Coordinates of C-alpha atoms in Angstrom, one line a residue:
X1200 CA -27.6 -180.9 -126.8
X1201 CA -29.4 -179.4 -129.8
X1202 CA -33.1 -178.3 -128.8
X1203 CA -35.4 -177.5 -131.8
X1204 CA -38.6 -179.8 -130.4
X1205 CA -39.9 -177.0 -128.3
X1206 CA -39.6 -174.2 -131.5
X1207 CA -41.0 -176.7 -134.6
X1208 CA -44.2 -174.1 -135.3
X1209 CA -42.3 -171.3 -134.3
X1210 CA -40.0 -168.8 -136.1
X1211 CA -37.9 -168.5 -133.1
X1212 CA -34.1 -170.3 -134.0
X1213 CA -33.5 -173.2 -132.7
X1214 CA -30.8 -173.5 -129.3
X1215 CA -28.6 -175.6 -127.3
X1216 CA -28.8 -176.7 -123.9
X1217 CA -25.8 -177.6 -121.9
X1218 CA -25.3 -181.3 -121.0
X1219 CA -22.1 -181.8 -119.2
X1220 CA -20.0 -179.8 -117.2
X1221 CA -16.3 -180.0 -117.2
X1222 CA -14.9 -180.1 -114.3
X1223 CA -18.3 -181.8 -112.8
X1224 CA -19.5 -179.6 -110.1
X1225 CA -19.1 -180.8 -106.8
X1226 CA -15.9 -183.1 -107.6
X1227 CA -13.2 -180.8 -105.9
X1228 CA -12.7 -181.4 -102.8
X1229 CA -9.5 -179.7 -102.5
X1230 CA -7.3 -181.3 -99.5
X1231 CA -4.2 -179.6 -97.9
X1232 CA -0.9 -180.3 -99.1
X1233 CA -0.1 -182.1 -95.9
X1234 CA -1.6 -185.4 -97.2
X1235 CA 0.4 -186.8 -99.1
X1236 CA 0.0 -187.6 -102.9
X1237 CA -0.7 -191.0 -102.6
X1238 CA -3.9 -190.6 -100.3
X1239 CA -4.9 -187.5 -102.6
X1240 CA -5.0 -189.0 -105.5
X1241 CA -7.4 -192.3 -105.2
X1242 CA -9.3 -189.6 -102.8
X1243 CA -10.0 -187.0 -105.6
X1244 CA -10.5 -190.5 -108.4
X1245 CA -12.7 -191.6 -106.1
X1246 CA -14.8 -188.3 -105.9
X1247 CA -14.7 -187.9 -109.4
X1248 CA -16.5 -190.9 -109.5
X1249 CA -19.4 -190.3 -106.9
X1250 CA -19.9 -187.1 -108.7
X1251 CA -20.7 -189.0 -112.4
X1252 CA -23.1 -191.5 -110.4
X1253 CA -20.3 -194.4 -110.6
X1254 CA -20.4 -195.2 -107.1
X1255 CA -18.9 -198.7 -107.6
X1256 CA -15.8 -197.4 -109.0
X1257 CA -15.8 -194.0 -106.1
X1258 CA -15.8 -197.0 -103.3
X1259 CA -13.0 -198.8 -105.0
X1260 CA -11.3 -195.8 -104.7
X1261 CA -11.8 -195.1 -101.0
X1262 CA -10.9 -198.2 -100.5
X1263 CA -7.4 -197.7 -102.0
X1264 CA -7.1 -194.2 -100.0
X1265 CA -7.3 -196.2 -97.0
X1266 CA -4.9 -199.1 -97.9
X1267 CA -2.7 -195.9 -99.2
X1268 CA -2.9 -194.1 -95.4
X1269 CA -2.5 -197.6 -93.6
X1270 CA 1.0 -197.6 -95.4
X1271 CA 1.6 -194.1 -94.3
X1272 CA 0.7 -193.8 -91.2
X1273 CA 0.5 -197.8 -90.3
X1274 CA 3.8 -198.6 -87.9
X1275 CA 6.3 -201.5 -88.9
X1276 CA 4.2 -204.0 -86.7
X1277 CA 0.9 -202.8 -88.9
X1278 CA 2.4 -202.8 -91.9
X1279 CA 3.8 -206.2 -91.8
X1280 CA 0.7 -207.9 -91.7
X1281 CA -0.2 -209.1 -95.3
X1282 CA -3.8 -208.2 -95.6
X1283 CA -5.4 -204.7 -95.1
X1284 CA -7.8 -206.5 -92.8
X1285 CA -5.2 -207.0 -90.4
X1286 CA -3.4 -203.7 -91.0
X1287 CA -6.2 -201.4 -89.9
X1288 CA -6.8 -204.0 -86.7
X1289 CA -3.4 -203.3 -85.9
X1290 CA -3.3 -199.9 -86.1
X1291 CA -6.3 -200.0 -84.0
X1292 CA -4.5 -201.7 -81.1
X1293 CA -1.5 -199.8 -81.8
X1294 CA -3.5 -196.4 -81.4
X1295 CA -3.1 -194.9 -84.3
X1296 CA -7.1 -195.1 -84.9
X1297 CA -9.4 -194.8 -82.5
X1298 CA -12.0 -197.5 -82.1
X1299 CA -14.9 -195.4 -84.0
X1300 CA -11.9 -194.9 -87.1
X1301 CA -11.0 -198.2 -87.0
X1302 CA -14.4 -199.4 -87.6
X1303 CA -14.5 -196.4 -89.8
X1304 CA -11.9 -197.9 -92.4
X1305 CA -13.3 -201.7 -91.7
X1306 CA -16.3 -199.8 -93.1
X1307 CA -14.7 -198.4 -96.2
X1308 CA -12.6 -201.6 -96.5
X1309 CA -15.8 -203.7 -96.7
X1310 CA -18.0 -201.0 -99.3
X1311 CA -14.3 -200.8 -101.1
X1312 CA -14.5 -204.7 -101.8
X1313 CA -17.9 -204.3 -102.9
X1314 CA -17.3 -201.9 -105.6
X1315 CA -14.7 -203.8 -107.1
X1316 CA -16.1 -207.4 -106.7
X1317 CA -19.6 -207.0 -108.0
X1318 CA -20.1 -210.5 -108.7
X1319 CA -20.1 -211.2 -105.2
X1320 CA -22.0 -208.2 -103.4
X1321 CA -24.7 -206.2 -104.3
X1322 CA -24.4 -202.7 -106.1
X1323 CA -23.1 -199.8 -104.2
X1324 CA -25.6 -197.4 -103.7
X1325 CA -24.7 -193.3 -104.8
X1326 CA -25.8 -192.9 -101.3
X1327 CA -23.3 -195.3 -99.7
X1328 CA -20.5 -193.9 -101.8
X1329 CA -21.4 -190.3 -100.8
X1330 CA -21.2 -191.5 -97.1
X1331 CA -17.3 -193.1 -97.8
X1332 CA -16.2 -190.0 -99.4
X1333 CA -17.2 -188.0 -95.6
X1334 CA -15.8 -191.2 -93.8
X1335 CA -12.6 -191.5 -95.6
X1336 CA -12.1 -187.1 -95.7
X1337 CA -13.0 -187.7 -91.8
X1338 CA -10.0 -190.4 -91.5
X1339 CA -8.0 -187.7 -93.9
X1340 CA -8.5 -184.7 -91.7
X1341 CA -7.9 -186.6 -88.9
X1342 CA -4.3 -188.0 -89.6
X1343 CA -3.1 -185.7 -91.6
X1344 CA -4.8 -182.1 -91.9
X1345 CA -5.2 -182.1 -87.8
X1346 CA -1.6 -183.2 -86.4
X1347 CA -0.5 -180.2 -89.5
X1348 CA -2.5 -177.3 -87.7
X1349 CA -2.0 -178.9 -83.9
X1350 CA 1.6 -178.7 -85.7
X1351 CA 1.5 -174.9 -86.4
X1352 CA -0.1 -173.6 -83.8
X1353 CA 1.9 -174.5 -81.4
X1354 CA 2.8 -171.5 -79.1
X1355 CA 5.9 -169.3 -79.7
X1356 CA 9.3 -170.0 -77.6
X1357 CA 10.4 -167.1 -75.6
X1358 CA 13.3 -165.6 -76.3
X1359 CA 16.3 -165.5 -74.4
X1360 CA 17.0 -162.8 -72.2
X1361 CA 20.0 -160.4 -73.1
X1362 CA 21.8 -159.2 -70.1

């Protein structure tokens, strides 16, 4: 942004101030290559978002991480049921959530819908969106970055004894 308000009387030249930031801080939230592509990338969108005060859209976006880890992780039985609704309540029964993450992703589901059908709910709050990007990193760490390390640090076979 050109400044020269502050230096009008003055023989000091004029400057410019920095506006925007590219890459906006605070958008990189840099997951493990042990979730898959198709969680990563409505995750990072959905950051993006938050970070630029578009929390509408970053909600929308946590939303479809969900849907996109339901398909993942969601057995046959889950993933046969034709609404997302029903998908998370079966992987909750099935076990693959635990009753606090399956109201977890009910909760994103829900703030998801808002975002993307304004003309029905309220606006999404920065706050709110802030508070789905921790829930849905929660529900990422949990079913993907977790079982990976659980995964690797599993202890060492012995070996066999030569005689």
């Amino acid at each position: 942004m050109y400044r020269n308000d502050l230096y009008l009387q003055s023989k000091i030249p004029t400057r410019y101030q920095a506006v925007h930031w590219w890459p906006t801080p605070n958008t990189q939230f840099s997951l493990p290559d042990v979730v898959p592509v198709e969680v990563q990338n409505p995750f990072d969108e959905g950051c993006r978002c938050a970070a630029v005060s578009a929390p509408n859209a970053a909600v929308a976006m946590f939303r479809n991480a969900i849907a996109a880890i339901v398909q993942i992780k969601g057995s046959d039985e889950a993933n046969s049921k034709n609404t997302l609704f029903l998908t998370i309540q079966q992987m909750g029964t099935d076990g693959t959530l635990f009753n606090d993450f399956t109201e977890w992703a009910h909760h994103v589901r829900l703030t998801g819908n808002a975002g993307a059908h304004q003309e029905q709910f309220e606006d999404v709050t920065s706050e709110q969106a802030s508070d789905l990007r921790e829930f849905t990193r929660q529900l990422i760490e949990f079913l993907f970055v977790q079982p990976a390390r659980r995964k690797n640090a599993m202890p060492t076979t012995r070996r066999a004894v030569e005689s």
